[in-house]
Amino acid sequence: MIVKDAIPNFDLFQPTQLKDALALLDRHGKDAWKLAGGNDSLTWFKERIKRPKAVVDLEGIAELKGIRETPDGIEIGALTTLTEIERSPIIQGKYRVLADAARRVASPQIRNTGTIGGNASQDARCWYYRYGLPCYRAGGNTCYADTPEGVNREHALFDSDRCVAVSPSDMAPALVVLDAKLVVRSSKGERVIGTDEFFIGPKIDITHLTSLKPNEILTAIRLPKEWAGAHFYFEKVADRQTWDFPLVNVAAAIVVANGVVERSRIACGAVSAVPRRLTAVEEIIKGKAPSADLASLAGQSSTRGARPLNYNRFKIPLMANLVMRAVRDATA
Ligand SMILES: Cc1cc2nc3c(=O)[nH]c(=O)nc-3n(C[C@H](O)[C@H](O)[C@H](O)COP(=O)(O)OP(=O)(O)OC[C@H]3O[C@@H](n4cnc5c(N)ncnc54)[C@H](O)[C@@H]3O)c2cc1C
Ligand code: SF4
């Protein structure tokens, strides 16, 4: 009998300094695993599909926690929990779309331990991959979802390349529309990257959803002032109202001045391997007065180029409606 609820042995390290955590990652290389809230990590361990030899628990590193105002905006430590983000007066006041997205993630228990860094870095939720099958994303040479019988109603509409899994994160599109910068550290130094460089698709690396390297830790997320106080919108549709990943979600930041859309950023999650920024829609609405007709045009335009699989065609009108509602909300 296969025992699936006992986690195989590993060495657990609980550093309290970032430099010590980075040194551990250097020492253990690909055998190491970075642990934040554990919501994604522990499932992999219990299923015995990922078997790290060294787990580096980031929880004790104080500098990775908290929300700070800076001259350029705010900085959120990567180990800050989703509950803290949801309840933060600064985020609610200036970057509400992030608090709204956090509120729609999973359950209160998961939000109490799940971190923003872990949520942004979480792995794909494709059933076949999570079950441990040797598909492309697991290093194999086939995709079980993109077949005539494949269960693919949760999968991608855009930009797939062999793998059709999607970015499952509710926080990711909110980070895109806030033009977040992600601070990534290794023992060699720091790189500060945009969401377009952090989230990656299968054409770049089919086995990862982010550009994080094994020796790197996401330490913080910076939100620039530029989008503070914009008109925000977040909406998610899932099979259930609680404890479920998005079928499609939308986040929008829209600045209306003198009765017209001055600038906007709009993104959808769960439709491709990365949160999909809708630059064509942003161009269409720029300089126009928000109206029901403009919202409808935005919705229809958002799904151009979609290539549905056997069972996810329903995502096309779903996405169009969510984008329409996001733009229509700016007329209020
Ligand atoms: C039942 C269930 C339902 C869920 N529903 C949703 C949902 O509706 N929407 C949604 O968005 N999410 C959902 N999630 C995901 C959840 O919200 C967590 O965000 C996610 O599981 C990971 O967060 P964590 O802090 O627990 O990270 P962990 O599980 O510890 O880590 C996740 C991954 O990120 C890596 N990692 C973590 N922190 C860092 C860091 N600072 N630097 C580098 N790498 C790092 C880890 O190595 C690991 O690969 C759900 C999870 C579960 C179990
Ligand atoms: S969609 Fe991606 S993760 Fe799922 S079976 Fe295909 S290759 Fe694997």
Coordinates of C-alpha atoms and ligand atoms in Angstrom, one line a residue:
M1 CA 0.0 0.0 0.0
I2 CA 1.3 3.5 -0.8
V3 CA 1.1 5.8 2.2
K4 CA 0.4 9.3 0.8
D5 CA 0.0 11.3 4.0
A6 CA 3.4 10.8 5.6
I7 CA 6.0 13.3 4.4
P8 CA 9.3 11.8 3.5
N9 CA 12.3 12.9 5.6
F10 CA 14.1 16.1 4.9
D11 CA 16.5 18.4 6.8
L12 CA 14.6 21.5 8.1
F13 CA 16.5 24.7 8.4
Q14 CA 14.9 27.7 10.1
P15 CA 17.3 30.7 9.6
T16 CA 16.5 34.1 11.1
Q17 CA 18.7 36.1 8.7
L18 CA 18.2 36.4 5.0
K19 CA 22.0 35.9 4.3
D20 CA 21.9 32.6 6.1
A21 CA 18.9 31.5 4.1
L22 CA 20.7 32.4 0.9
A23 CA 23.8 30.6 2.0
L24 CA 21.7 27.4 2.6
L25 CA 20.2 27.7 -0.9
D26 CA 23.7 27.9 -2.3
R27 CA 24.9 24.9 -0.3
H28 CA 22.0 22.7 -1.2
G29 CA 21.3 23.8 -4.7
K30 CA 18.5 21.9 -6.5
D31 CA 17.9 19.7 -3.4
A32 CA 16.6 22.8 -1.4
W33 CA 13.0 24.0 -1.1
K34 CA 11.9 27.4 0.1
L35 CA 9.0 27.2 2.5
A36 CA 6.7 30.1 3.2
G37 CA 3.1 29.5 4.5
G38 CA 3.4 25.9 3.3
N39 CA -0.1 25.7 1.6
D40 CA 1.3 24.7 -1.7
S41 CA 4.6 23.1 -0.5
L42 CA 3.1 20.7 2.0
T43 CA 0.7 19.2 -0.5
W44 CA 3.6 18.4 -2.8
F45 CA 5.5 16.8 0.1
K46 CA 2.5 14.8 1.3
E47 CA 1.9 13.5 -2.2
R48 CA 5.5 12.6 -2.3
I49 CA 5.8 14.1 -5.8
K50 CA 8.4 16.7 -4.7
R51 CA 11.0 15.3 -2.4
P52 CA 13.5 18.0 -1.3
K53 CA 16.4 17.0 0.9
A54 CA 16.6 20.4 2.6
V55 CA 13.7 22.7 3.4
V56 CA 14.6 26.3 4.2
D57 CA 11.8 27.8 6.2
L58 CA 11.6 31.6 5.6
E59 CA 9.1 32.2 8.4
G60 CA 11.6 33.3 11.0
I61 CA 13.2 36.1 8.9
A62 CA 11.7 39.3 10.3
E63 CA 12.9 41.5 7.4
L64 CA 10.7 39.6 5.0
K65 CA 7.5 40.6 6.8
G66 CA 5.4 43.7 7.0
I67 CA 4.0 46.6 4.9
R68 CA 6.1 49.8 4.8
E69 CA 5.5 53.2 3.2
T70 CA 8.5 54.4 1.2
P71 CA 9.2 57.6 -0.7
D72 CA 8.1 55.9 -3.9
G73 CA 5.0 54.0 -2.7
I74 CA 4.9 51.0 -0.5
E75 CA 6.9 47.9 0.0
I76 CA 5.4 44.6 1.1
G77 CA 7.6 41.9 2.6
A78 CA 7.2 38.6 0.7
L79 CA 6.3 36.7 3.9
T80 CA 3.4 39.1 4.7
T81 CA 0.2 37.0 4.9
L82 CA -2.8 37.5 2.7
T83 CA -4.9 38.3 5.7
E84 CA -2.6 41.2 6.6
I85 CA -2.8 42.5 3.1
E86 CA -6.6 42.2 3.1
R87 CA -6.8 44.1 6.3
S88 CA -4.1 46.7 5.8
P89 CA -5.4 50.3 6.0
I90 CA -2.6 51.5 3.7
I91 CA -3.5 48.9 1.0
Q92 CA -7.2 49.4 1.5
G93 CA -6.8 53.1 1.1
K94 CA -4.4 53.4 -1.8
Y95 CA -4.1 50.0 -3.5
R96 CA -7.5 48.5 -2.8
V97 CA -7.4 46.1 -5.8
L98 CA -4.7 44.1 -3.9
A99 CA -6.8 43.8 -0.7
D100 CA -9.9 42.9 -2.8
A101 CA -7.9 40.1 -4.6
A102 CA -6.5 38.8 -1.3
R103 CA -10.0 38.6 0.2
R104 CA -11.0 36.3 -2.7
V105 CA -8.2 33.8 -2.2
A106 CA -9.1 30.4 -0.8
S107 CA -10.4 30.3 2.8
P108 CA -9.6 32.4 5.9
Q109 CA -7.4 29.6 7.3
I110 CA -5.3 29.6 4.1
R111 CA -5.1 33.4 4.0
N112 CA -3.9 33.4 7.6
T113 CA -0.8 31.4 6.7
G114 CA -0.5 31.9 2.9
T115 CA 1.9 34.7 2.0
I116 CA 2.0 37.1 -0.9
G117 CA 5.4 35.8 -2.0
G118 CA 4.1 32.2 -1.9
N119 CA 0.9 33.1 -3.7
A120 CA 2.9 34.8 -6.5
S121 CA 5.4 31.9 -6.7
Q122 CA 2.9 29.0 -6.4
D123 CA 3.0 26.2 -9.0
A124 CA 0.4 25.2 -11.6
R125 CA -2.8 23.5 -10.5
C126 CA -3.3 21.1 -13.5
W127 CA -4.7 17.9 -12.2
Y128 CA -2.4 15.7 -14.2
Y129 CA 0.7 17.5 -13.1
R130 CA -0.4 17.6 -9.4
Y131 CA -1.1 13.8 -9.6
G132 CA 2.6 13.3 -10.5
L133 CA 2.2 12.3 -14.1
P134 CA 5.4 12.8 -16.2
C135 CA 4.0 15.6 -18.5
Y136 CA 6.0 18.4 -20.1
R137 CA 5.8 20.5 -16.9
A138 CA 7.2 17.6 -14.9
G139 CA 10.1 17.2 -17.3
G140 CA 8.4 14.6 -19.6
N141 CA 7.4 14.8 -23.2
T142 CA 3.6 14.8 -23.4
C143 CA 0.6 16.9 -22.2
Y144 CA -2.3 14.9 -20.7
A145 CA -4.6 17.9 -20.6
D146 CA -4.4 18.9 -24.3
T147 CA -5.9 15.7 -25.7
P148 CA -9.4 14.9 -27.0
E149 CA -10.2 13.2 -23.7
G150 CA -8.2 15.6 -21.5
V151 CA -9.9 17.3 -18.6
N152 CA -9.1 20.9 -19.5
R153 CA -11.9 23.2 -18.5
E154 CA -9.6 25.1 -16.2
H155 CA -6.8 25.4 -18.7
A156 CA -5.5 28.1 -21.0
L157 CA -7.0 30.2 -23.8
F158 CA -3.9 32.0 -24.8
D159 CA -0.2 31.6 -25.5
S160 CA 0.2 27.9 -24.7
D161 CA 3.2 26.0 -26.0
R162 CA 2.9 22.3 -25.3
C163 CA 1.7 23.0 -21.7
V164 CA -1.7 24.5 -21.4
A165 CA -1.7 25.1 -17.6
V166 CA -2.6 28.5 -16.3
S167 CA -1.4 30.9 -13.6
P168 CA -3.7 30.0 -10.7
S169 CA -3.0 33.1 -8.6
D170 CA -5.6 35.7 -7.7
M171 CA -2.9 38.1 -6.5
A172 CA -0.9 38.0 -9.8
P173 CA -3.3 40.1 -12.0
A174 CA -3.7 42.7 -9.2
L175 CA 0.1 42.9 -9.0
V176 CA 0.2 43.4 -12.8
V177 CA -2.2 46.3 -12.8
L178 CA -0.4 48.0 -9.9
D179 CA 2.8 47.8 -12.0
A180 CA 4.4 46.0 -9.0
K181 CA 8.2 45.5 -8.9
L182 CA 9.5 42.3 -7.4
V183 CA 12.7 42.3 -5.4
V184 CA 14.6 39.1 -5.8
R185 CA 17.8 38.3 -3.8
S186 CA 20.6 35.8 -4.1
S187 CA 24.0 35.7 -2.5
K188 CA 25.3 37.4 -5.6
G189 CA 23.0 40.5 -5.2
E190 CA 19.6 41.8 -6.0
R191 CA 17.4 42.2 -9.1
V192 CA 14.3 44.2 -9.2
I193 CA 12.0 43.1 -11.9
G194 CA 8.5 43.8 -13.3
T195 CA 5.7 41.3 -13.4
D196 CA 6.4 40.7 -17.1
E197 CA 9.8 39.4 -16.2
F198 CA 8.7 37.6 -13.0
F199 CA 5.8 35.5 -14.4
I200 CA 7.0 33.3 -17.3
G201 CA 5.3 31.1 -19.8
P202 CA 6.2 27.7 -21.3
K203 CA 8.1 29.2 -24.2
I204 CA 10.7 30.5 -21.7
D205 CA 10.6 27.6 -19.2
I206 CA 8.0 24.9 -19.3
T207 CA 8.8 23.6 -15.8
H208 CA 8.3 26.9 -13.9
L209 CA 5.7 29.6 -13.7
T210 CA 8.2 32.3 -12.5
S211 CA 11.7 33.3 -13.3
L212 CA 12.9 32.6 -9.8
K213 CA 16.1 30.5 -9.7
P214 CA 16.8 27.8 -7.1
N215 CA 19.3 30.1 -5.3
E216 CA 16.9 33.2 -5.3
I217 CA 14.4 34.4 -2.7
L218 CA 11.6 36.8 -3.5
T219 CA 12.1 39.3 -0.6
A220 CA 9.6 42.1 -1.2
I221 CA 7.0 43.5 -3.6
R222 CA 7.1 47.3 -4.3
L223 CA 4.0 49.1 -5.4
P224 CA 4.8 52.5 -7.0
K225 CA 2.8 55.6 -6.2
E226 CA 1.7 56.0 -9.8
W227 CA -1.4 53.9 -9.5
A228 CA -2.3 54.7 -5.9
G229 CA -5.9 55.8 -5.6
A230 CA -6.9 54.8 -9.1
H231 CA -10.3 53.5 -9.8
F232 CA -9.9 49.8 -9.0
Y233 CA -11.8 46.7 -9.9
F234 CA -11.3 43.0 -9.0
E235 CA -13.7 40.1 -9.8
K236 CA -13.2 36.4 -9.8
V237 CA -15.4 33.6 -11.0
A238 CA -14.8 30.1 -9.6
D239 CA -16.8 26.9 -9.5
R240 CA -17.5 27.6 -5.8
Q241 CA -17.8 30.8 -3.8
T242 CA -15.2 29.6 -1.3
W243 CA -12.0 27.6 -1.3
D244 CA -11.5 27.5 -5.0
F245 CA -9.1 28.7 -7.6
P246 CA -10.3 31.1 -10.3
L247 CA -11.8 30.0 -13.6
V248 CA -11.1 33.5 -14.7
N249 CA -10.4 36.7 -12.7
V250 CA -9.9 40.3 -13.7
A251 CA -8.1 43.2 -12.1
A252 CA -8.2 46.8 -13.4
A253 CA -6.7 50.1 -12.4
I254 CA -8.3 53.0 -14.4
V255 CA -7.5 56.7 -14.0
V256 CA -10.3 58.9 -15.3
A257 CA -9.5 62.7 -15.7
N258 CA -11.7 65.4 -17.3
G259 CA -14.3 62.7 -18.1
V260 CA -12.0 60.5 -20.2
V261 CA -9.8 57.5 -19.4
E262 CA -6.3 59.0 -19.0
R263 CA -4.5 55.7 -18.4
S264 CA -5.3 52.1 -17.4
R265 CA -3.9 48.7 -16.7
I266 CA -6.2 45.7 -17.0
A267 CA -5.2 42.0 -16.5
C268 CA -6.9 38.6 -16.4
G269 CA -5.7 35.5 -14.5
A270 CA -6.3 31.8 -15.2
V271 CA -6.4 32.3 -19.0
S272 CA -2.7 31.7 -19.7
A273 CA 0.4 30.6 -18.0
V274 CA 1.1 34.2 -17.0
P275 CA -1.4 36.8 -15.8
R276 CA -2.5 38.3 -19.1
R277 CA -2.2 42.0 -19.4
L278 CA -4.8 43.4 -21.9
T279 CA -2.8 46.1 -23.6
A280 CA -5.1 46.2 -26.6
V281 CA -8.1 46.9 -24.4
E282 CA -6.1 49.6 -22.5
E283 CA -5.4 51.3 -25.9
I284 CA -9.1 51.1 -27.0
I285 CA -10.4 52.8 -23.9
K286 CA -7.6 55.5 -23.6
G287 CA -8.9 59.0 -24.2
K288 CA -12.6 57.9 -24.3
A289 CA -15.4 58.7 -21.9
P290 CA -16.3 55.5 -19.9
S291 CA -19.7 54.3 -21.1
A292 CA -21.7 51.0 -21.4
D293 CA -20.8 50.9 -25.1
L294 CA -17.1 51.3 -24.5
A295 CA -17.2 48.6 -21.8
S296 CA -18.9 46.3 -24.2
L297 CA -16.3 46.9 -26.9
A298 CA -13.5 46.4 -24.3
G299 CA -15.0 43.0 -23.3
Q300 CA -15.3 41.8 -26.9
S301 CA -11.8 42.9 -27.7
S302 CA -10.3 41.2 -24.7
T303 CA -10.7 37.7 -26.0
R304 CA -9.3 38.2 -29.5
G305 CA -6.8 35.5 -30.4
A306 CA -8.2 33.1 -27.8
R307 CA -7.7 29.4 -28.7
P308 CA -10.0 27.3 -26.6
L309 CA -9.4 23.7 -25.8
N310 CA -12.2 21.0 -25.9
Y311 CA -13.8 21.9 -22.6
N312 CA -12.9 25.5 -21.8
R313 CA -14.7 27.4 -24.5
F314 CA -17.0 28.9 -21.8
K315 CA -14.1 30.9 -20.6
I316 CA -14.3 33.2 -23.6
P317 CA -17.7 34.8 -22.8
L318 CA -16.7 34.7 -19.1
M319 CA -13.6 36.7 -19.7
A320 CA -15.3 39.1 -22.0
N321 CA -18.0 39.8 -19.4
L322 CA -15.5 40.3 -16.6
V323 CA -13.5 42.8 -18.6
M324 CA -16.7 44.5 -19.7
R325 CA -17.8 44.8 -16.0
A326 CA -14.4 46.1 -15.0
V327 CA -14.5 48.9 -17.6
R328 CA -18.2 49.6 -16.9
D329 CA -17.4 50.1 -13.2
A330 CA -15.3 53.1 -14.1
T331 CA -18.5 54.9 -15.3
A332 CA -19.9 54.8 -11.8
Ligands
LIG1 C1 -7.1 24.4 -0.9 C2 -6.4 25.6 -1.5 C3 -7.1 26.6 -2.2 C4 -6.5 27.7 -2.7 N1 -7.2 28.6 -3.4 C5 -6.6 29.7 -3.9 C6 -7.3 30.7 -4.6 O1 -8.5 30.6 -4.8 N2 -6.6 31.7 -5.2 C7 -5.2 31.8 -5.1 O2 -4.6 32.8 -5.6 N3 -4.5 30.9 -4.4 C8 -5.1 29.8 -3.8 N4 -4.4 28.9 -3.1 C9 -3.0 29.1 -3.0 C10 -2.7 29.8 -1.6 O3 -3.3 31.0 -1.5 C11 -1.2 30.1 -1.3 O4 -0.9 31.4 -1.7 C12 -0.2 29.3 -2.0 O5 -0.6 27.9 -1.7 C13 1.2 29.5 -1.5 O6 1.4 30.3 -0.5 P1 2.3 29.9 0.8 O7 2.8 31.1 1.5 O8 1.6 28.9 1.6 O9 3.6 29.3 0.1 P2 4.3 27.9 0.1 O10 3.3 26.8 -0.2 O11 5.2 27.7 1.2 O12 5.2 28.1 -1.2 C14 4.6 28.1 -2.5 C15 5.8 28.1 -3.6 O13 6.4 29.3 -3.6 C16 7.8 29.2 -3.2 N5 8.0 30.4 -2.4 C17 7.3 30.8 -1.3 N6 7.8 32.0 -0.9 C18 8.8 32.3 -1.6 C19 9.8 33.4 -1.6 N7 9.6 34.4 -0.7 N8 10.8 33.4 -2.5 C20 10.9 32.4 -3.4 N9 10.0 31.3 -3.5 C21 9.0 31.3 -2.6 C22 7.9 27.9 -2.5 O14 9.2 27.4 -2.7 C23 6.9 27.1 -3.3 O15 7.4 26.6 -4.5 C24 -5.0 27.8 -2.6 C25 -4.3 26.8 -1.9 C26 -5.0 25.7 -1.3 C27 -4.2 24.7 -0.6
SF4_2 S1 -1.2 21.2 -19.1 FE1 0.9 21.4 -18.5 S2 0.9 20.7 -16.4 FE2 -1.0 19.9 -17.3 S3 -0.6 17.9 -18.2 FE3 -0.2 19.4 -19.8 S4 2.0 19.8 -19.7 FE4 1.3 18.9 -17.7

